[in-house]
DNA sequence: AAAGATGCCTGGTAGC
DNA sequence: TGCTACCAGGCATCTT
């Protein structure tokens, strides 16, 4: 499932094909995504993409009269293909570029979205978002202040978009393991020192994953069609019952907010 | 009011 | 082979 590193990898993969290029036309084959795809997209013609940006797990295409907002959901992908490429199952939307290349949106589960908005920064999806995990604004002081008095388990707390964006199950699990913090520990009960380590590990795991081109666990394929390989060095995610990479203790798997959470009962407190 | 908990969307896959 | 149960992320909505 695309997490922040996959989205960033996708952004970098398709950037050369869309930024400062023109969208010749848009083809919609399936409009039933998380939200119905707007007809406005099909009326686009020779619209210049001035910029391709990422905010949280959203990709934002800056056009002259508005923005295309793309979210990959859990099974979505964007790929650049030639016009001769056969249309596959779940290929829902094509952005046909004026040089003949196609930016193709595929999403088997249709949990993703492709939106047309006038002003993304004031769109309800974006107004309540916390800082980017890799921005300087996301630091130990900030997270410690946010966590104060909060009783929610730290794992759910760092996966909550209003505290920090883009930290999904994989990276939350890994960062907590590396920080030696138990996923159920109340966010407000963690010392400043350990919060500092947690922030550092969130940044470190995300950066490493981006560097390596993202994690491929299920449906993800990068913009260039090449999968990432980060999953080979996961310490806890998806490893319930297997030995801890540090102490060989059998990793425990619990449910936290309906979400699988794996941790080492010896290393994490 | 804010925080926490729950439900829902969908299709691939594991298990039988 | 066909079926059922389960899982995933994040938004909407409910409850406290």
Tab-separated table of C-alpha atoms (C1' of nucleotides) in Angstrom:
chain	number	residue	atom	x	y	z
A	1	UNK	CA	0.000	0.000	0.000
A	2	UNK	CA	1.429	3.331	-0.968
A	3	UNK	CA	2.820	5.155	2.022
A	4	UNK	CA	4.567	8.496	1.912
A	5	UNK	CA	7.814	7.116	0.434
A	6	UNK	CA	5.903	5.435	-2.403
A	7	UNK	CA	3.982	8.609	-3.119
A	8	UNK	CA	7.174	10.618	-3.131
A	9	UNK	CA	8.823	8.001	-5.351
A	10	UNK	CA	5.853	8.234	-7.699
A	11	UNK	CA	6.100	12.014	-7.729
A	12	UNK	CA	9.756	11.858	-8.671
A	13	UNK	CA	9.059	9.161	-11.242
A	14	UNK	CA	6.382	11.048	-13.145
A	15	UNK	CA	7.682	14.581	-12.590
A	16	UNK	CA	9.797	14.695	-15.773
A	17	UNK	CA	6.757	13.673	-17.796
A	18	UNK	CA	4.264	16.178	-16.416
A	19	UNK	CA	5.945	19.246	-14.978
A	20	UNK	CA	6.121	22.079	-17.511
A	21	UNK	CA	4.265	19.832	-19.983
A	22	UNK	CA	0.727	20.117	-21.277
A	23	UNK	CA	-2.186	17.771	-20.665
A	24	UNK	CA	-3.733	17.200	-24.095
A	25	UNK	CA	-6.847	15.522	-22.713
A	26	UNK	CA	-8.142	13.327	-19.915
A	27	UNK	CA	-9.873	9.979	-20.334
A	28	UNK	CA	-12.055	8.644	-17.545
A	29	UNK	CA	-13.046	4.980	-17.760
A	30	UNK	CA	-14.268	4.565	-14.214
A	31	UNK	CA	-15.450	7.500	-12.142
A	32	UNK	CA	-16.395	5.551	-9.001
A	33	UNK	CA	-13.347	6.169	-6.880
A	34	UNK	CA	-13.519	7.234	-3.208
A	35	UNK	CA	-15.345	10.277	-4.531
A	36	UNK	CA	-16.882	10.514	-8.012
A	37	UNK	CA	-14.375	11.858	-10.508
A	38	UNK	CA	-15.354	15.336	-11.694
A	39	UNK	CA	-16.438	15.937	-15.299
A	40	UNK	CA	-14.371	19.091	-15.262
A	41	UNK	CA	-11.304	16.925	-15.859
A	42	UNK	CA	-12.532	15.832	-19.268
A	43	UNK	CA	-12.956	19.431	-20.330
A	44	UNK	CA	-9.265	20.120	-19.800
A	45	UNK	CA	-7.449	20.772	-23.023
A	46	UNK	CA	-3.824	21.686	-23.462
A	47	UNK	CA	-3.584	22.729	-19.843
A	48	UNK	CA	-0.043	23.378	-18.713
A	49	UNK	CA	1.127	21.602	-15.560
A	50	UNK	CA	3.091	24.308	-13.811
A	51	UNK	CA	4.147	22.194	-10.873
A	52	UNK	CA	3.832	18.706	-9.380
A	53	UNK	CA	3.886	18.734	-5.617
A	54	UNK	CA	3.294	16.319	-2.753
A	55	UNK	CA	1.517	17.149	0.493
A	56	UNK	CA	1.058	14.244	2.907
A	57	UNK	CA	0.097	11.336	0.626
A	58	UNK	CA	-1.546	13.590	-1.935
A	59	UNK	CA	-0.057	14.541	-5.277
A	60	UNK	CA	-1.006	17.990	-6.510
A	61	UNK	CA	-0.831	19.086	-10.137
A	62	UNK	CA	-0.839	22.840	-10.524
A	63	UNK	CA	-2.822	23.841	-13.617
A	64	UNK	CA	-3.639	27.390	-14.757
A	65	UNK	CA	-7.237	27.330	-13.507
A	66	UNK	CA	-7.106	24.875	-10.633
A	67	UNK	CA	-5.512	21.746	-9.251
A	68	UNK	CA	-5.738	18.013	-9.799
A	69	UNK	CA	-5.425	16.213	-6.473
A	70	UNK	CA	-4.486	12.550	-6.617
A	71	UNK	CA	-4.491	10.088	-3.724
A	72	UNK	CA	-3.403	6.504	-4.366
A	73	UNK	CA	-5.500	5.017	-1.579
A	74	UNK	CA	-4.232	1.566	-0.700
A	75	UNK	CA	-3.873	0.013	-4.096
A	76	UNK	CA	-3.468	2.897	-6.519
A	77	UNK	CA	-0.533	3.602	-8.797
A	78	UNK	CA	0.498	6.081	-11.448
A	79	UNK	CA	2.642	4.955	-14.314
A	80	UNK	CA	3.925	6.578	-17.449
A	81	UNK	CA	3.145	4.474	-20.506
A	82	UNK	CA	3.177	4.859	-24.284
A	83	UNK	CA	-0.054	5.354	-26.173
A	84	UNK	CA	0.351	1.834	-27.571
A	85	UNK	CA	0.165	0.282	-24.088
A	86	UNK	CA	-2.869	-1.970	-23.722
A	87	UNK	CA	-5.516	-0.823	-21.286
A	88	UNK	CA	-5.470	-3.141	-18.317
A	89	UNK	CA	-7.953	-3.998	-15.667
A	90	UNK	CA	-8.482	-1.131	-13.210
A	91	UNK	CA	-6.822	1.446	-15.485
A	92	UNK	CA	-9.374	4.094	-14.540
A	93	UNK	CA	-7.947	7.395	-15.712
A	94	UNK	CA	-5.449	8.536	-18.357
A	95	UNK	CA	-3.794	11.914	-18.506
A	96	UNK	CA	-2.765	12.119	-22.136
A	97	UNK	CA	0.196	14.444	-22.434
A	98	UNK	CA	0.824	16.451	-25.580
A	99	UNK	CA	4.013	14.508	-26.347
A	100	UNK	CA	2.003	11.290	-26.590
A	101	UNK	CA	2.936	9.868	-23.197
A	102	UNK	CA	0.152	8.760	-20.910
A	103	UNK	CA	0.097	9.128	-17.139
A	104	UNK	CA	-2.157	6.225	-16.199
A	105	UNK	CA	-4.002	5.885	-12.913
A	106	UNK	CA	-4.719	2.301	-11.874
A	107	UNK	CA	-6.507	1.383	-8.659
A	108	UNK	CA	-8.042	-2.082	-8.116
A	109	UNK	CA	-9.771	-1.216	-4.852
A	110	UNK	CA	-10.771	2.322	-5.803
A	111	UNK	CA	-9.989	3.678	-2.350
A	112	UNK	CA	-7.974	6.417	-4.001
A	113	UNK	CA	-9.211	9.653	-5.485
A	114	UNK	CA	-8.684	12.033	-8.371
A	115	UNK	CA	-10.166	15.428	-7.619
A	116	UNK	CA	-10.437	18.778	-9.335
A	117	UNK	CA	-10.282	21.706	-6.890
A	118	UNK	CA	-10.012	25.474	-7.234
A	119	UNK	CA	-7.819	26.020	-4.211
A	120	UNK	CA	-6.130	23.050	-2.610
A	121	UNK	CA	-4.689	24.862	0.393
A	122	UNK	CA	-8.164	25.785	1.631
A	123	UNK	CA	-9.722	22.471	0.723
A	124	UNK	CA	-11.145	20.621	3.779
A	125	UNK	CA	-8.861	17.651	3.104
A	126	UNK	CA	-5.819	19.831	3.702
A	127	UNK	CA	-6.730	22.464	6.272
A	128	UNK	CA	-6.339	20.253	9.344
A	129	UNK	CA	-3.193	18.433	8.336
A	130	UNK	CA	-0.183	18.454	10.627
A	131	UNK	CA	3.387	19.104	9.485
A	132	UNK	CA	5.319	17.079	6.947
A	133	UNK	CA	7.461	14.514	8.795
A	134	UNK	CA	10.575	15.547	6.893
A	135	UNK	CA	10.106	19.284	7.471
A	136	UNK	CA	12.091	21.061	10.140
A	137	UNK	CA	8.816	22.107	11.768
A	138	UNK	CA	8.356	18.476	12.768
A	139	UNK	CA	10.798	18.236	15.647
A	140	UNK	CA	10.977	16.946	19.209
A	141	UNK	CA	9.663	20.182	20.743
A	142	UNK	CA	6.636	20.109	18.486
A	143	UNK	CA	5.734	16.459	18.992
A	144	UNK	CA	6.317	16.595	22.740
A	145	UNK	CA	3.964	19.565	23.049
A	146	UNK	CA	1.347	17.831	20.895
A	147	UNK	CA	1.601	14.637	22.946
A	148	UNK	CA	1.197	16.367	26.314
A	149	UNK	CA	-1.848	15.108	28.254
A	150	UNK	CA	-2.783	12.799	25.366
A	151	UNK	CA	-3.857	9.342	26.422
A	152	UNK	CA	-4.050	7.813	22.965
A	153	UNK	CA	-1.524	5.023	22.271
A	154	UNK	CA	1.609	6.509	20.733
A	155	UNK	CA	1.240	4.420	17.588
A	156	UNK	CA	-2.210	5.782	16.813
A	157	UNK	CA	-1.025	9.231	17.833
A	158	UNK	CA	1.766	9.361	15.258
A	159	UNK	CA	-0.509	7.842	12.620
A	160	UNK	CA	-3.017	10.661	13.179
A	161	UNK	CA	-2.788	13.184	10.332
A	162	UNK	CA	-3.374	16.158	12.544
A	163	UNK	CA	-0.206	15.450	14.533
A	164	UNK	CA	2.044	14.580	11.612
A	165	UNK	CA	1.172	13.428	8.102
A	166	UNK	CA	2.334	10.465	6.105
A	167	UNK	CA	3.273	8.078	8.910
A	168	UNK	CA	1.386	4.883	8.096
A	169	UNK	CA	1.362	1.518	9.787
A	170	UNK	CA	4.707	0.353	8.406
A	171	UNK	CA	6.763	3.371	9.378
A	172	UNK	CA	5.009	3.896	12.702
A	173	UNK	CA	5.782	0.277	13.604
A	174	UNK	CA	9.393	0.490	12.499
A	175	UNK	CA	10.115	3.849	14.135
A	176	UNK	CA	8.634	2.683	17.449
A	177	UNK	CA	10.759	-0.453	17.356
A	178	UNK	CA	13.931	1.508	16.663
A	179	UNK	CA	13.026	3.894	19.486
A	180	UNK	CA	12.267	1.106	21.960
A	181	UNK	CA	8.772	2.435	22.594
A	182	UNK	CA	5.789	0.141	23.174
A	183	UNK	CA	3.038	0.936	20.633
A	184	UNK	CA	0.347	1.063	23.327
A	185	UNK	CA	2.127	3.525	25.593
A	186	UNK	CA	0.046	6.673	26.130
A	187	UNK	CA	1.514	9.469	23.992
A	188	UNK	CA	1.624	11.885	26.916
A	189	UNK	CA	3.596	9.509	29.131
A	190	UNK	CA	6.752	9.461	27.026
A	191	UNK	CA	9.805	11.445	28.065
A	192	UNK	CA	11.155	14.270	25.953
A	193	UNK	CA	14.300	12.265	25.412
A	194	UNK	CA	12.415	9.307	23.940
A	195	UNK	CA	10.167	11.566	21.853
A	196	UNK	CA	13.353	13.048	20.431
A	197	UNK	CA	14.519	9.604	19.401
A	198	UNK	CA	11.135	8.788	17.935
A	199	UNK	CA	11.135	11.899	15.764
A	200	UNK	CA	14.630	11.074	14.556
A	201	UNK	CA	13.654	7.512	13.697
A	202	UNK	CA	10.499	8.564	11.849
A	203	UNK	CA	12.603	10.867	9.689
A	204	UNK	CA	15.287	8.229	9.259
A	205	UNK	CA	12.989	5.394	8.200
A	206	UNK	CA	11.031	7.568	5.784
A	207	UNK	CA	14.166	9.021	4.259
A	208	UNK	CA	15.735	5.592	3.852
A	209	UNK	CA	12.601	4.273	2.169
A	210	UNK	CA	12.423	7.210	-0.222
A	211	UNK	CA	16.085	6.743	-1.072
A	212	UNK	CA	15.460	3.128	-1.900
A	213	UNK	CA	12.465	3.883	-4.041
A	214	UNK	CA	9.683	2.971	-1.711
A	215	UNK	CA	8.310	-0.184	-0.243
A	216	UNK	CA	6.587	-2.800	-2.313
A	217	UNK	CA	4.328	-5.032	-0.302
A	218	UNK	CA	1.318	-5.525	-2.507
A	219	UNK	CA	0.154	-3.440	-5.414
A	220	UNK	CA	2.665	-0.646	-5.634
A	221	UNK	CA	4.557	-0.022	-8.801
A	222	UNK	CA	6.658	3.099	-9.140
A	223	UNK	CA	6.229	5.697	-11.831
A	224	UNK	CA	8.876	3.983	-13.904
A	225	UNK	CA	7.418	0.553	-13.307
A	226	UNK	CA	10.238	-0.514	-11.010
A	227	UNK	CA	9.274	-1.784	-7.588
A	228	UNK	CA	11.079	-0.762	-4.408
A	229	UNK	CA	12.891	-3.117	-2.091
A	230	UNK	CA	12.652	-1.561	1.345
A	231	UNK	CA	10.536	-4.388	2.725
A	232	UNK	CA	13.602	-6.604	2.959
A	233	UNK	CA	14.889	-4.667	5.929
A	234	UNK	CA	11.712	-4.305	7.952
A	235	UNK	CA	12.295	-5.197	11.594
A	236	UNK	CA	8.756	-5.722	12.832
A	237	UNK	CA	6.044	-4.904	10.267
A	238	UNK	CA	4.485	-8.120	9.017
A	239	UNK	CA	6.808	-10.227	11.182
A	240	UNK	CA	4.487	-11.230	14.026
A	241	UNK	CA	5.674	-14.490	15.639
A	242	UNK	CA	9.128	-14.232	14.109
A	243	UNK	CA	12.282	-13.509	16.135
A	244	UNK	CA	13.284	-9.953	17.014
A	245	UNK	CA	16.190	-8.786	14.859
A	246	UNK	CA	17.888	-7.431	17.988
A	247	UNK	CA	17.257	-10.012	20.741
A	248	UNK	CA	15.586	-13.007	19.026
A	249	UNK	CA	12.512	-12.737	21.267
A	250	UNK	CA	9.313	-13.821	19.510
A	251	UNK	CA	7.609	-10.656	18.181
A	252	UNK	CA	4.093	-10.026	19.461
A	253	UNK	CA	1.141	-9.011	17.307
A	254	UNK	CA	-1.771	-7.064	18.748
A	255	UNK	CA	-4.691	-5.020	17.435
A	256	UNK	CA	-4.578	-1.293	17.958
A	257	UNK	CA	-7.530	0.621	16.570
A	258	UNK	CA	-8.405	-2.329	14.279
A	259	UNK	CA	-4.855	-2.196	12.958
A	260	UNK	CA	-2.252	-4.941	13.228
A	261	UNK	CA	0.659	-3.873	15.388
A	262	UNK	CA	3.816	-5.887	15.766
A	263	UNK	CA	6.436	-5.191	18.419
A	264	UNK	CA	9.145	-6.799	20.499
A	265	UNK	CA	7.927	-7.328	24.083
A	266	UNK	CA	11.518	-7.241	25.341
A	267	UNK	CA	12.895	-4.251	23.428
A	268	UNK	CA	9.846	-1.968	23.523
A	269	UNK	CA	8.411	-0.431	26.700
B	1	DA	C1'	-15.659	21.182	22.218
B	2	DA	C1'	-12.405	17.878	21.633
B	3	DA	C1'	-10.869	13.224	21.736
B	4	DG	C1'	-11.501	8.675	21.052
B	5	DA	C1'	-13.912	4.733	18.916
B	6	DT	C1'	-16.232	2.636	15.197
B	7	DG	C1'	-17.856	1.736	10.417
B	8	DC	C1'	-17.296	1.650	5.729
B	9	DC	C1'	-15.563	1.506	0.965
B	10	DT	C1'	-13.276	-2.704	-2.351
B	11	DG	C1'	-10.945	-6.695	-4.392
B	12	DG	C1'	-7.080	-9.948	-3.751
B	13	DT	C1'	-5.861	-13.796	-1.359
B	14	DA	C1'	-5.612	-17.565	2.041
B	15	DG	C1'	-7.814	-21.442	3.505
B	16	DC	C1'	-10.845	-25.051	2.803
C	1	DT	C1'	-13.813	-25.170	-8.517
C	2	DG	C1'	-16.200	-22.050	-5.658
C	3	DC	C1'	-17.133	-20.224	-1.335
C	4	DT	C1'	-16.173	-17.394	2.734
C	5	DA	C1'	-13.492	-14.717	5.978
C	6	DC	C1'	-10.245	-11.490	6.404
C	7	DC	C1'	-7.270	-7.587	5.586
C	8	DA	C1'	-5.712	-2.903	4.236
C	9	DG	C1'	-5.773	3.275	4.861
C	10	DG	C1'	-8.192	7.107	5.787
C	11	DC	C1'	-12.338	9.645	5.891
C	12	DA	C1'	-17.091	10.173	7.932
C	13	DT	C1'	-19.729	9.726	11.666
C	14	DC	C1'	-20.874	8.315	16.053
C	15	DT	C1'	-20.147	8.379	21.200
C	16	DT	C1'	-18.098	10.001	25.347
